[in-house]
Amino acid sequence: MSLESTINEFKKVDAARANYPGEHLVVLGAGVLLLLAAGRSRSFLARIVAGAAGGALIGRAASGTGGIAKLAGALQTGGRAWPRR
């Protein structure tokens, strides 16, 4: 099995499972904490690794099926726009 097929299998399993309430908020919080840790680290390598992991988690929180992607899909299909005052 190649790396690409393994990644595709993980994506299929992740897409098929149900979302947990607050899952994206937890992932977002973990990403923000990693970015804060990256800023405080003295090691250049630790900054790079923690910053990359934090950015990936924030991207994951934003692109999940229950987060911003769901809102963007609703807006593209003519769903309710942002409330206006």
mmCIF file of C-alpha atoms in Angstrom:
data_model
loop_
_atom_site.group_PDB
_atom_site.id
_atom_site.type_symbol
_atom_site.label_atom_id
_atom_site.label_comp_id
_atom_site.label_asym_id
_atom_site.label_seq_id
_atom_site.Cartn_x
_atom_site.Cartn_y
_atom_site.Cartn_z
ATOM 1 C CA MET A 1 0.000 0.000 0.000
ATOM 2 C CA SER A 2 1.395 3.392 -0.965
ATOM 3 C CA LEU A 3 1.464 6.506 1.176
ATOM 4 C CA GLU A 4 -1.142 8.193 -1.018
ATOM 5 C CA SER A 5 -3.624 5.329 -0.684
ATOM 6 C CA THR A 6 -3.078 5.238 3.088
ATOM 7 C CA ILE A 7 -3.827 8.950 3.345
ATOM 8 C CA ASN A 8 -6.933 8.512 1.202
ATOM 9 C CA GLU A 9 -8.147 5.704 3.488
ATOM 10 C CA PHE A 10 -7.712 7.955 6.546
ATOM 11 C CA LYS A 11 -9.659 10.708 4.775
ATOM 12 C CA LYS A 12 -12.505 8.300 3.978
ATOM 13 C CA VAL A 13 -12.721 7.067 7.564
ATOM 14 C CA ASP A 14 -12.631 10.635 8.894
ATOM 15 C CA ALA A 15 -15.345 11.785 6.490
ATOM 16 C CA ALA A 16 -17.608 8.847 7.395
ATOM 17 C CA ARG A 17 -17.540 9.360 11.166
ATOM 18 C CA ALA A 18 -19.924 11.615 13.044
ATOM 19 C CA ASN A 19 -18.773 14.959 14.419
ATOM 20 C CA TYR A 20 -18.569 15.378 18.165
ATOM 21 C CA PRO A 21 -20.038 18.527 19.740
ATOM 22 C CA GLY A 22 -17.294 21.090 20.230
ATOM 23 C CA GLU A 23 -14.707 19.031 18.371
ATOM 24 C CA HIS A 24 -13.553 21.936 16.230
ATOM 25 C CA LEU A 25 -13.305 24.279 19.194
ATOM 26 C CA VAL A 26 -11.048 21.817 21.000
ATOM 27 C CA VAL A 27 -8.816 21.461 17.939
ATOM 28 C CA LEU A 28 -8.728 25.238 17.507
ATOM 29 C CA GLY A 29 -7.743 25.671 21.158
ATOM 30 C CA ALA A 30 -4.970 23.103 20.844
ATOM 31 C CA GLY A 31 -3.670 24.866 17.739
ATOM 32 C CA VAL A 32 -3.637 28.245 19.455
ATOM 33 C CA LEU A 33 -1.826 26.769 22.463
ATOM 34 C CA LEU A 34 0.810 25.269 20.173
ATOM 35 C CA LEU A 35 1.308 28.621 18.444
ATOM 36 C CA LEU A 36 1.736 30.309 21.818
ATOM 37 C CA ALA A 37 4.238 27.637 22.848
ATOM 38 C CA ALA A 38 6.122 28.177 19.600
ATOM 39 C CA GLY A 39 6.462 31.865 20.381
ATOM 40 C CA ARG A 40 7.880 31.165 23.830
ATOM 41 C CA SER A 41 10.325 28.445 22.842
ATOM 42 C CA ARG A 42 14.028 29.210 22.803
ATOM 43 C CA SER A 43 14.881 26.481 20.315
ATOM 44 C CA PHE A 44 14.534 27.357 16.641
ATOM 45 C CA LEU A 45 13.593 23.774 15.762
ATOM 46 C CA ALA A 46 10.921 23.658 18.481
ATOM 47 C CA ARG A 47 9.476 26.930 17.168
ATOM 48 C CA ILE A 48 9.242 25.540 13.653
ATOM 49 C CA VAL A 49 7.693 22.224 14.722
ATOM 50 C CA ALA A 50 5.209 23.712 17.199
ATOM 51 C CA GLY A 51 4.269 26.497 14.786
ATOM 52 C CA ALA A 52 3.667 24.060 11.940
ATOM 53 C CA ALA A 53 1.615 21.726 14.131
ATOM 54 C CA GLY A 54 -0.401 24.633 15.546
ATOM 55 C CA GLY A 55 -1.093 26.001 12.083
ATOM 56 C CA ALA A 56 -2.144 22.567 10.855
ATOM 57 C CA LEU A 57 -4.554 22.152 13.766
ATOM 58 C CA ILE A 58 -6.072 25.580 13.171
ATOM 59 C CA GLY A 59 -6.497 24.723 9.502
ATOM 60 C CA ARG A 60 -8.101 21.422 10.458
ATOM 61 C CA ALA A 61 -10.517 23.193 12.798
ATOM 62 C CA ALA A 62 -11.490 25.635 10.060
ATOM 63 C CA SER A 63 -11.886 23.079 7.283
ATOM 64 C CA GLY A 64 -13.851 20.356 9.059
ATOM 65 C CA THR A 65 -17.313 19.364 7.888
ATOM 66 C CA GLY A 66 -18.990 20.920 10.920
ATOM 67 C CA GLY A 67 -17.075 24.193 11.037
ATOM 68 C CA ILE A 68 -16.373 26.965 8.573
ATOM 69 C CA ALA A 69 -16.797 24.603 5.617
ATOM 70 C CA LYS A 70 -20.436 24.053 6.581
ATOM 71 C CA LEU A 71 -21.026 27.802 6.820
ATOM 72 C CA ALA A 72 -19.307 28.419 3.480
ATOM 73 C CA GLY A 73 -21.399 25.702 1.860
ATOM 74 C CA ALA A 74 -24.594 27.271 3.171
ATOM 75 C CA LEU A 75 -23.574 30.666 1.880
ATOM 76 C CA GLN A 76 -22.677 29.297 -1.563
ATOM 77 C CA THR A 77 -25.995 27.502 -1.948
ATOM 78 C CA GLY A 78 -27.956 30.634 -1.187
ATOM 79 C CA GLY A 79 -28.423 29.907 2.490
ATOM 80 C CA ARG A 80 -28.980 32.563 5.079
ATOM 81 C CA ALA A 81 -26.381 35.312 4.922
ATOM 82 C CA TRP A 82 -24.865 36.969 7.957
ATOM 83 C CA PRO A 83 -27.433 38.815 10.056
ATOM 84 C CA ARG A 84 -27.626 42.469 9.160
ATOM 85 C CA ARG A 85 -28.635 45.252 11.491
#
